[in-house]
mmCIF file of C-alpha atoms in Angstrom:
data_model
loop_
_atom_site.group_PDB
_atom_site.id
_atom_site.type_symbol
_atom_site.label_atom_id
_atom_site.label_comp_id
_atom_site.label_asym_id
_atom_site.label_seq_id
_atom_site.Cartn_x
_atom_site.Cartn_y
_atom_site.Cartn_z
ATOM 1 C CA MET A 190 29.635 12.474 -63.239
ATOM 2 C CA ALA A 191 30.281 15.559 -65.348
ATOM 3 C CA VAL A 192 31.439 18.514 -63.231
ATOM 4 C CA TYR A 193 30.875 22.107 -64.358
ATOM 5 C CA THR A 194 32.836 24.747 -62.451
ATOM 6 C CA ILE A 195 31.776 28.412 -62.743
ATOM 7 C CA GLY A 196 34.113 31.334 -62.057
ATOM 8 C CA ASP A 197 33.555 34.615 -60.198
ATOM 9 C CA VAL A 198 30.011 35.935 -60.822
ATOM 10 C CA HIS A 199 30.280 39.309 -59.008
ATOM 11 C CA GLY A 200 26.632 40.242 -59.341
ATOM 12 C CA CYS A 201 26.393 39.415 -63.055
ATOM 13 C CA TYR A 202 23.009 37.714 -62.917
ATOM 14 C CA ASP A 203 22.245 37.850 -66.651
ATOM 15 C CA GLN A 204 25.576 36.252 -67.525
ATOM 16 C CA LEU A 205 24.992 33.535 -64.917
ATOM 17 C CA LEU A 206 21.636 32.630 -66.452
ATOM 18 C CA GLU A 207 23.184 32.613 -69.929
ATOM 19 C CA LEU A 208 26.032 30.373 -68.820
ATOM 20 C CA GLU A 209 23.669 28.009 -67.017
ATOM 21 C CA SER A 210 21.638 27.727 -70.211
ATOM 22 C CA MET A 211 24.789 26.773 -72.121
ATOM 23 C CA ILE A 212 25.647 24.198 -69.467
ATOM 24 C CA THR A 213 22.141 22.697 -69.483
ATOM 25 C CA GLU A 214 22.218 22.350 -73.264
ATOM 26 C CA ASP A 215 25.644 20.690 -73.152
ATOM 27 C CA ALA A 216 24.716 18.373 -70.288
ATOM 28 C CA ALA A 217 21.606 17.106 -72.104
ATOM 29 C CA GLY A 218 23.880 14.878 -74.167
ATOM 30 C CA LEU A 219 25.679 13.376 -71.162
ATOM 31 C CA PRO A 220 24.481 10.463 -69.020
ATOM 32 C CA GLY A 221 23.720 10.536 -65.309
ATOM 33 C CA LYS A 222 23.773 13.308 -62.730
ATOM 34 C CA LYS A 223 25.837 16.456 -63.124
ATOM 35 C CA LEU A 224 27.478 18.694 -60.547
ATOM 36 C CA ILE A 225 27.930 22.477 -60.679
ATOM 37 C CA ILE A 226 30.658 23.967 -58.475
ATOM 38 C CA MET A 227 30.543 27.729 -57.953
ATOM 39 C CA LEU A 228 33.927 29.235 -57.076
ATOM 40 C CA GLY A 229 32.658 32.118 -54.947
ATOM 41 C CA ASP A 230 32.492 35.919 -55.181
ATOM 42 C CA TYR A 231 28.782 36.184 -55.914
ATOM 43 C CA VAL A 232 28.574 39.780 -54.690
ATOM 44 C CA ASP A 233 30.101 43.241 -55.250
ATOM 45 C CA ARG A 234 31.062 45.197 -58.368
ATOM 46 C CA GLY A 235 28.354 43.856 -60.697
ATOM 47 C CA PRO A 236 24.748 45.155 -60.696
ATOM 48 C CA ALA A 237 22.697 42.246 -59.311
ATOM 49 C CA SER A 238 24.309 40.612 -56.277
ATOM 50 C CA ALA A 239 20.997 40.155 -54.444
ATOM 51 C CA GLN A 240 19.470 38.439 -57.481
ATOM 52 C CA VAL A 241 22.480 36.133 -57.820
ATOM 53 C CA ILE A 242 22.216 34.982 -54.194
ATOM 54 C CA GLU A 243 18.452 34.519 -54.464
ATOM 55 C CA HIS A 244 18.968 32.414 -57.596
ATOM 56 C CA LEU A 245 21.600 30.241 -55.926
ATOM 57 C CA LEU A 246 19.264 29.605 -52.997
ATOM 58 C CA HIS A 247 16.971 27.674 -55.327
ATOM 59 C CA LYS A 248 17.725 24.155 -56.500
ATOM 60 C CA PRO A 249 19.163 23.837 -60.010
ATOM 61 C CA HIS A 250 17.661 21.791 -62.834
ATOM 62 C CA ALA A 251 16.607 18.270 -61.795
ATOM 63 C CA ASP A 252 19.638 16.622 -63.419
ATOM 64 C CA PHE A 253 22.056 18.848 -61.469
ATOM 65 C CA GLN A 254 23.452 19.219 -57.995
ATOM 66 C CA ARG A 255 25.206 22.430 -56.953
ATOM 67 C CA ILE A 256 27.907 23.294 -54.410
ATOM 68 C CA CYS A 257 28.706 26.966 -53.796
ATOM 69 C CA LEU A 258 32.114 27.805 -52.343
ATOM 70 C CA THR A 259 32.888 31.077 -50.585
ATOM 71 C CA GLY A 260 35.070 33.885 -51.934
ATOM 72 C CA ASN A 261 36.771 36.826 -50.256
ATOM 73 C CA HIS A 262 33.945 39.202 -51.244
ATOM 74 C CA ASP A 263 31.296 36.885 -49.807
ATOM 75 C CA MET A 264 33.302 36.640 -46.592
ATOM 76 C CA ALA A 265 33.636 40.428 -46.409
ATOM 77 C CA MET A 266 29.884 40.890 -46.801
ATOM 78 C CA LEU A 267 29.216 38.363 -44.052
ATOM 79 C CA ASP A 268 31.858 39.929 -41.817
ATOM 80 C CA TYR A 269 30.119 43.283 -42.187
ATOM 81 C CA LEU A 270 26.668 41.849 -41.530
ATOM 82 C CA GLU A 271 27.969 40.116 -38.391
ATOM 83 C CA LYS A 272 29.804 43.224 -37.148
ATOM 84 C CA ARG A 273 33.346 41.956 -37.683
ATOM 85 C CA LEU A 274 34.055 44.496 -40.442
ATOM 86 C CA SER A 275 33.203 48.178 -40.811
ATOM 87 C CA LEU A 276 31.174 49.492 -43.734
ATOM 88 C CA SER A 277 34.259 51.349 -44.988
ATOM 89 C CA GLY A 278 36.201 48.080 -44.902
ATOM 90 C CA TRP A 279 33.652 46.431 -47.170
ATOM 91 C CA TRP A 280 32.978 49.559 -49.231
ATOM 92 C CA HIS A 281 36.279 49.589 -51.130
ATOM 93 C CA MET A 282 35.561 46.036 -52.323
ATOM 94 C CA GLY A 283 32.397 47.077 -54.132
ATOM 95 C CA ALA A 284 29.759 47.066 -51.397
ATOM 96 C CA ASN A 285 27.852 49.986 -52.919
ATOM 97 C CA SER A 286 26.731 47.985 -55.960
ATOM 98 C CA THR A 287 25.726 45.085 -53.721
ATOM 99 C CA LEU A 288 23.657 47.296 -51.425
ATOM 100 C CA LEU A 289 21.985 49.034 -54.373
ATOM 101 C CA SER A 290 20.882 45.602 -55.631
ATOM 102 C CA TYR A 291 18.976 45.259 -52.327
ATOM 103 C CA GLY A 292 17.417 48.699 -52.828
ATOM 104 C CA ILE A 293 19.727 50.275 -50.229
ATOM 105 C CA ASP A 294 20.968 53.767 -51.151
ATOM 106 C CA VAL A 295 23.724 54.419 -48.627
ATOM 107 C CA GLU A 296 24.250 58.073 -49.545
ATOM 108 C CA ARG A 297 20.575 58.800 -48.973
ATOM 109 C CA LEU A 298 20.608 56.889 -45.690
ATOM 110 C CA ARG A 299 23.579 58.956 -44.501
ATOM 111 C CA VAL A 300 21.372 62.054 -44.750
ATOM 112 C CA ILE A 301 18.543 60.424 -42.821
ATOM 113 C CA HIS A 302 20.534 58.777 -40.019
ATOM 114 C CA ARG A 303 22.383 60.847 -37.467
ATOM 115 C CA THR A 304 25.027 58.296 -36.487
ATOM 116 C CA PRO A 305 27.074 55.576 -38.235
ATOM 117 C CA GLN A 306 25.538 53.033 -35.831
ATOM 118 C CA MET A 307 22.025 53.872 -37.008
ATOM 119 C CA LEU A 308 23.184 53.558 -40.604
ATOM 120 C CA ASP A 309 24.752 50.160 -39.979
ATOM 121 C CA ASP A 310 21.685 48.917 -38.108
ATOM 122 C CA THR A 311 19.398 49.878 -40.985
ATOM 123 C CA ILE A 312 21.615 48.252 -43.618
ATOM 124 C CA ARG A 313 22.043 45.011 -41.668
ATOM 125 C CA ALA A 314 18.312 44.772 -40.978
ATOM 126 C CA SER A 315 17.563 45.215 -44.697
ATOM 127 C CA ILE A 316 19.424 42.103 -45.881
ATOM 128 C CA PRO A 317 17.119 39.032 -45.899
ATOM 129 C CA HIS A 318 17.891 36.444 -43.239
ATOM 130 C CA ARG A 319 18.011 33.668 -45.849
ATOM 131 C CA HIS A 320 20.793 35.533 -47.676
ATOM 132 C CA LYS A 321 22.802 35.803 -44.464
ATOM 133 C CA GLN A 322 22.282 32.085 -43.883
ATOM 134 C CA PHE A 323 23.474 31.362 -47.422
ATOM 135 C CA LEU A 324 26.706 33.262 -46.794
ATOM 136 C CA ARG A 325 27.223 31.430 -43.504
ATOM 137 C CA SER A 326 26.709 28.031 -45.138
ATOM 138 C CA LEU A 327 29.390 28.277 -47.842
ATOM 139 C CA PRO A 328 32.292 25.789 -47.673
ATOM 140 C CA ILE A 329 35.763 27.039 -48.517
ATOM 141 C CA MET A 330 37.320 24.139 -50.428
ATOM 142 C CA ILE A 331 36.461 20.878 -52.198
ATOM 143 C CA ASN A 332 39.091 18.147 -52.190
ATOM 144 C CA ALA A 333 38.086 15.592 -54.827
ATOM 145 C CA GLY A 334 41.050 13.277 -55.279
ATOM 146 C CA SER A 335 42.915 14.437 -58.379
ATOM 147 C CA PHE A 336 41.122 17.800 -58.318
ATOM 148 C CA LEU A 337 40.845 20.569 -55.746
ATOM 149 C CA PHE A 338 38.462 23.511 -56.006
ATOM 150 C CA ALA A 339 38.989 26.788 -54.122
ATOM 151 C CA HIS A 340 38.215 30.429 -54.769
ATOM 152 C CA ALA A 341 41.780 31.754 -55.025
ATOM 153 C CA GLY A 342 44.045 28.708 -54.785
ATOM 154 C CA ILE A 343 46.204 27.105 -52.124
ATOM 155 C CA ARG A 344 49.671 27.484 -50.647
ATOM 156 C CA PRO A 345 51.486 24.647 -52.487
ATOM 157 C CA THR A 346 54.211 24.349 -49.850
ATOM 158 C CA LEU A 347 51.662 23.320 -47.169
ATOM 159 C CA SER A 348 49.577 20.192 -46.732
ATOM 160 C CA LEU A 349 45.833 20.596 -47.195
ATOM 161 C CA LYS A 350 45.165 20.299 -43.456
ATOM 162 C CA ASP A 351 47.489 23.262 -42.838
ATOM 163 C CA GLN A 352 45.887 25.596 -45.380
ATOM 164 C CA LYS A 353 44.515 28.847 -43.964
ATOM 165 C CA ASP A 354 41.149 30.301 -44.908
ATOM 166 C CA ASP A 355 42.672 33.626 -45.901
ATOM 167 C CA ASP A 356 44.945 31.917 -48.426
ATOM 168 C CA LEU A 357 42.128 29.850 -49.920
ATOM 169 C CA VAL A 358 40.138 32.995 -50.741
ATOM 170 C CA SER A 359 42.876 35.590 -51.324
ATOM 171 C CA ILE A 360 46.214 34.025 -52.315
ATOM 172 C CA ARG A 361 47.926 35.061 -55.529
ATOM 173 C CA SER A 362 51.720 35.270 -55.876
ATOM 174 C CA GLU A 363 52.619 32.448 -53.482
ATOM 175 C CA PHE A 364 50.216 30.176 -55.363
ATOM 176 C CA PHE A 365 51.323 31.202 -58.840
ATOM 177 C CA GLU A 366 55.064 31.146 -58.136
ATOM 178 C CA ASN A 367 54.970 27.709 -56.526
ATOM 179 C CA ALA A 368 52.362 26.069 -58.752
ATOM 180 C CA HIS A 369 55.026 23.605 -59.980
ATOM 181 C CA LEU A 370 54.768 21.971 -56.528
ATOM 182 C CA LEU A 371 51.073 21.134 -56.871
ATOM 183 C CA ARG A 372 50.143 17.489 -56.483
ATOM 184 C CA GLN A 373 46.533 17.995 -57.589
ATOM 185 C CA TRP A 374 44.819 19.941 -60.325
ATOM 186 C CA VAL A 375 43.547 23.163 -58.715
ATOM 187 C CA VAL A 376 40.562 24.909 -60.305
ATOM 188 C CA HIS A 377 40.210 28.496 -59.054
ATOM 189 C CA GLY A 378 39.151 32.060 -59.790
ATOM 190 C CA HIS A 379 39.892 35.337 -57.924
ATOM 191 C CA THR A 380 42.519 36.736 -60.322
ATOM 192 C CA PRO A 381 40.900 38.142 -63.503
ATOM 193 C CA ILE A 382 42.390 37.066 -66.836
ATOM 194 C CA GLU A 383 41.262 37.596 -70.415
ATOM 195 C CA THR A 384 40.375 33.972 -71.157
ATOM 196 C CA PRO A 385 40.212 30.820 -68.983
ATOM 197 C CA ARG A 386 43.699 29.370 -68.866
ATOM 198 C CA GLN A 387 45.553 26.305 -67.679
ATOM 199 C CA GLU A 388 49.062 26.846 -66.349
ATOM 200 C CA GLY A 389 50.707 23.679 -65.114
ATOM 201 C CA ARG A 390 48.284 22.031 -62.722
ATOM 202 C CA ARG A 391 46.117 25.060 -62.070
ATOM 203 C CA PHE A 392 43.174 26.349 -64.100
ATOM 204 C CA ASN A 393 41.941 29.933 -63.683
ATOM 205 C CA LEU A 394 38.272 30.614 -64.495
ATOM 206 C CA ASP A 395 37.927 34.285 -63.474
ATOM 207 C CA THR A 396 37.321 36.271 -66.661
ATOM 208 C CA GLY A 397 36.239 39.482 -64.883
ATOM 209 C CA ALA A 398 32.525 39.208 -65.674
ATOM 210 C CA PHE A 399 31.647 42.523 -64.004
ATOM 211 C CA SER A 400 33.914 44.468 -66.390
ATOM 212 C CA THR A 401 34.097 42.229 -69.487
ATOM 213 C CA GLY A 402 30.660 40.628 -69.571
ATOM 214 C CA LYS A 403 32.411 37.257 -69.861
ATOM 215 C CA LEU A 404 31.523 34.613 -67.292
ATOM 216 C CA SER A 405 33.291 31.287 -67.747
ATOM 217 C CA ALA A 406 32.873 27.643 -66.813
ATOM 218 C CA LEU A 407 34.970 24.501 -67.149
ATOM 219 C CA ARG A 408 33.452 21.070 -67.766
ATOM 220 C CA LEU A 409 35.396 18.078 -66.483
ATOM 221 C CA TRP A 410 34.218 14.719 -67.806
ATOM 222 C CA GLN A 411 36.025 11.498 -68.707
ATOM 223 C CA LYS A 412 39.454 13.078 -68.120
ATOM 224 C CA LYS A 413 38.773 15.872 -70.599
ATOM 225 C CA GLY A 414 37.966 19.553 -70.176
ATOM 226 C CA ARG A 415 35.767 21.932 -72.120
ATOM 227 C CA VAL A 416 35.430 25.692 -71.572
ATOM 228 C CA PHE A 417 32.248 27.749 -71.882
ATOM 229 C CA THR A 418 32.213 31.572 -71.873
ATOM 230 C CA THR A 419 29.293 33.977 -72.275
#
């Protein structure tokens, strides 16, 4: 089947809809079922994180299946909601824009609530349960024979069974500097670049949608690739 992989969305709902429209138009000329793989980081920085998650909770077009991987921002949001991370720990990653997309004005709530605990309780209670369940459900890697899909990449010096979650969602230099050791094609995001780019056996799809307006996808079909960018 044709596989379409979409890079870091970061709350850019309009760009996601535009890119999906481009993908649907392209896929109309291809036979059989199609698969969309989302590379994670649905929240933070952009203006519409809540809308992005709500959209991804619904099934795609009838001809498509969709798998959503987790990213480091999605993990941070879940860690905060499940009390493993403080609000300040999530805040520097772009939590404010995410919370505003849920109608949560943290600065106003700070005036109303007397303690940080009351503030946290209000925020956590305001996020829909189905959105929390979505974040909990996200796999961290897809191993598909010649291709591997992960948010940030892998540690090329380790076998797949020895990979650590933190590397799969956050790795940069160790992945880039040792990419010549890769035995599979790795499709990833996490590190913003100007245009989608192949370097050796890795392909980076993060085009910084929240700051550039460009959200990118890669189609893999019959041993060929095609890039789409909003």
